[in-house]
Amino acid sequence: MDARQPPPLLDRALGRVASRFMASRIPSPSVGLLGEPRTRAMLEALDAHRPRALALAAAWDAGEPGASEAYGAHAADALAFMRRRTVELARAPLERAAAAVHRRFGDTDEREHLDDPDLDPRVRVRMIEHLDALNRVIGSYRAFLRAMEPLFARDRPTRLLDLAAGHGGFALDLAREARARGLALEITATDLRAEYLALGEAVARREGLPVDFAVQDALDLSNLAPGAFDLIVCTQAIHHFPASMTARMFREAARAATRGVVFVDGCRSVMQGALIRTLGHLRYRDAGLAHDAWVSFRRFYAPEELGLLARLGPEAPDVEAKWMRPGHCLVRYRRP
Ligand SMILES: C[S@@+](CC[C@H](N)C(=O)[O-])C[C@H]1O[C@@H](n2cnc3c(N)ncnc32)[C@H](O)[C@@H]1O
């Protein structure tokens, strides 16, 4: 089926309900209700941790061995501090209730099935197809593109590098959209695992989509030619990584991109997790997808948390971090 065909009527109706529900913010009490204590906790964490982070960033830029790892470890400490302070600063009754739900359901060490390299390849492909369908139906991929467009070059094709792209679901959708709208993009989808990229490569070949695929460690972009990419993005992947890795990945991307960086992921929410888990069972009849959705929503970051990780380094003045429809965290860096 052509992935640009409109989804069936039932999916369109479900999609409308789901994206309105997610965009209403009501289902994300932990985002809305904890927003104030979390912002204050983020500012405290920046005050306490930024001086050392800046020193480590300078050592990293100077090529000092181990500095990048030390920067990541320090960022993880800063986030742990911020999370502790968020709970302490949540004093109003509704804030405390949200913090309690958050503590009960937030964070888990459970692994997603899709992270299991030994997962049956047929099950993987089925889950990925459902995930792509879900992303199209709730409008995630379009929202990601809207967040990236302000950073596109105006006078020449934008060279876009997608990190931790997995099977390239977003990169492929972006290529379809670019073709339909005449957007000048040169897209490279990368991941650590060649076998995941191969799934996307097969789709690109079948549909004649101009997407390059390459194995790339998102934590070390030193192999890229200087100025090789204008925009470096990472979608729906950072909840798979510990805070130390997220902070390093963001900085590594900010150092390499000529125009900017966009990282986007789901936003932590118990209620949205329950909604998507239910859709996984009822609409897609895919217990694996339902499981992974629930685990993901528990592991997602909040916008202020990603804001902290991105603002510890010298890029801070040019970083924005916010909640974004239909229920995502956006971190965007625009090179001055
Ligand atoms: C959820 S998946 C990718 C989702 C994809 N970006 C999307 O929007 O559909 C997370 C990916 O991160 C990749 N990954 C893990 N560690 C990595 C690293 N150090 N560098 C690059 N990719 C990595 C995994 O192989 C996996 O494919």
mmCIF file of N, CA and C and ligand atoms in Angstrom, residues 141 163-167 169-170 191-193 196 216-219 235-237 240-241 245, ligand 1:
data_model
loop_
_atom_site.group_PDB
_atom_site.id
_atom_site.type_symbol
_atom_site.label_atom_id
_atom_site.label_comp_id
_atom_site.label_asym_id
_atom_site.label_seq_id
_atom_site.Cartn_x
_atom_site.Cartn_y
_atom_site.Cartn_z
ATOM 1 N N TYR A 141 4.484 12.358 12.648
ATOM 2 C CA TYR A 141 5.525 12.648 11.664
ATOM 3 C C TYR A 141 5.370 14.059 11.098
ATOM 4 N N LEU A 163 19.572 10.607 13.406
ATOM 5 C CA LEU A 163 20.334 9.714 14.298
ATOM 6 C C LEU A 163 19.414 8.686 14.943
ATOM 7 N N ALA A 164 19.948 7.505 15.236
ATOM 8 C CA ALA A 164 19.174 6.440 15.887
ATOM 9 C C ALA A 164 17.835 6.278 15.170
ATOM 10 N N ALA A 165 17.903 6.205 13.856
ATOM 11 C CA ALA A 165 16.693 6.212 13.015
ATOM 12 C C ALA A 165 16.022 4.843 12.951
ATOM 13 N N GLY A 166 16.651 3.814 13.494
ATOM 14 C CA GLY A 166 16.056 2.477 13.470
ATOM 15 C C GLY A 166 15.769 2.034 12.046
ATOM 16 N N HIS A 167 14.502 1.730 11.792
ATOM 17 C CA HIS A 167 14.107 1.287 10.448
ATOM 18 C C HIS A 167 13.824 2.478 9.539
ATOM 19 N N GLY A 169 11.586 4.946 9.875
ATOM 20 C CA GLY A 169 10.155 5.276 9.693
ATOM 21 C C GLY A 169 9.935 6.757 9.435
ATOM 22 N N PHE A 170 10.551 7.602 10.261
ATOM 23 C CA PHE A 170 10.365 9.040 10.060
ATOM 24 C C PHE A 170 11.072 9.509 8.794
ATOM 25 N N ASP A 191 21.860 4.526 12.093
ATOM 26 C CA ASP A 191 21.594 3.776 13.324
ATOM 27 C C ASP A 191 22.848 2.954 13.612
ATOM 28 N N LEU A 192 22.894 2.449 14.853
ATOM 29 C CA LEU A 192 24.023 1.597 15.221
ATOM 30 C C LEU A 192 23.878 0.214 14.591
ATOM 31 N N ARG A 193 22.646 -0.187 14.299
ATOM 32 C CA ARG A 193 22.412 -1.569 13.855
ATOM 33 C C ARG A 193 22.030 -1.623 12.380
ATOM 34 N N TYR A 196 18.537 -3.095 11.292
ATOM 35 C CA TYR A 196 17.332 -2.263 11.367
ATOM 36 C C TYR A 196 17.273 -1.356 10.131
ATOM 37 N N GLN A 216 25.958 4.454 11.997
ATOM 38 C CA GLN A 216 26.578 5.613 12.649
ATOM 39 C C GLN A 216 26.311 5.554 14.149
ATOM 40 N N ASP A 217 27.347 5.733 14.944
ATOM 41 C CA ASP A 217 27.166 5.841 16.391
ATOM 42 C C ASP A 217 26.760 7.277 16.703
ATOM 43 N N ALA A 218 25.584 7.444 17.290
ATOM 44 C CA ALA A 218 25.084 8.792 17.582
ATOM 45 C C ALA A 218 25.918 9.488 18.661
ATOM 46 N N LEU A 219 26.704 8.710 19.392
ATOM 47 C CA LEU A 219 27.500 9.291 20.481
ATOM 48 C C LEU A 219 28.853 9.801 20.015
ATOM 49 N N THR A 235 14.423 11.321 16.362
ATOM 50 C CA THR A 235 12.993 11.251 16.692
ATOM 51 C C THR A 235 12.668 9.964 17.435
ATOM 52 N N GLN A 236 11.868 10.097 18.446
ATOM 53 C CA GLN A 236 11.275 8.961 19.182
ATOM 54 C C GLN A 236 12.303 7.944 19.667
ATOM 55 N N ALA A 237 13.472 8.416 19.977
ATOM 56 C CA ALA A 237 14.509 7.453 20.374
ATOM 57 C C ALA A 237 15.100 7.758 21.739
ATOM 58 N N HIS A 240 15.021 5.715 24.935
ATOM 59 C CA HIS A 240 15.771 4.450 24.972
ATOM 60 C C HIS A 240 17.133 4.647 25.627
ATOM 61 N N PHE A 241 17.527 5.901 25.791
ATOM 62 C CA PHE A 241 18.877 6.166 26.252
ATOM 63 C C PHE A 241 18.874 6.731 27.668
ATOM 64 N N MET A 245 23.651 9.642 28.111
ATOM 65 C CA MET A 245 23.809 9.456 26.670
ATOM 66 C C MET A 245 23.032 10.538 25.901
HETATM 67 C C1 LIG B 1 13.142 3.595 18.996
HETATM 68 S S1 LIG B 1 14.392 3.171 17.984
HETATM 69 C C2 LIG B 1 14.409 4.393 16.748
HETATM 70 C C3 LIG B 1 13.137 5.117 16.414
HETATM 71 C C4 LIG B 1 13.209 5.928 15.150
HETATM 72 N N1 LIG B 1 14.041 7.112 15.316
HETATM 73 C C5 LIG B 1 11.793 6.352 14.733
HETATM 74 O O1 LIG B 1 11.431 7.530 14.837
HETATM 75 O O2 LIG B 1 11.035 5.477 14.305
HETATM 76 C C6 LIG B 1 15.891 3.511 18.865
HETATM 77 C C7 LIG B 1 17.133 3.189 18.043
HETATM 78 O O3 LIG B 1 18.303 3.656 18.696
HETATM 79 C C8 LIG B 1 19.376 2.878 18.182
HETATM 80 N N2 LIG B 1 20.597 3.128 18.972
HETATM 81 C C9 LIG B 1 20.904 2.725 20.224
HETATM 82 N N3 LIG B 1 22.119 3.203 20.585
HETATM 83 C C10 LIG B 1 22.586 3.928 19.534
HETATM 84 C C11 LIG B 1 23.774 4.670 19.285
HETATM 85 N N4 LIG B 1 24.752 4.792 20.204
HETATM 86 N N5 LIG B 1 23.911 5.269 18.095
HETATM 87 C C12 LIG B 1 22.962 5.161 17.151
HETATM 88 N N6 LIG B 1 21.805 4.493 17.320
HETATM 89 C C13 LIG B 1 21.620 3.874 18.495
HETATM 90 C C14 LIG B 1 18.830 1.468 18.254
HETATM 91 O O4 LIG B 1 19.547 0.580 17.431
HETATM 92 C C15 LIG B 1 17.377 1.706 17.801
HETATM 93 O O5 LIG B 1 17.219 1.449 16.438
#
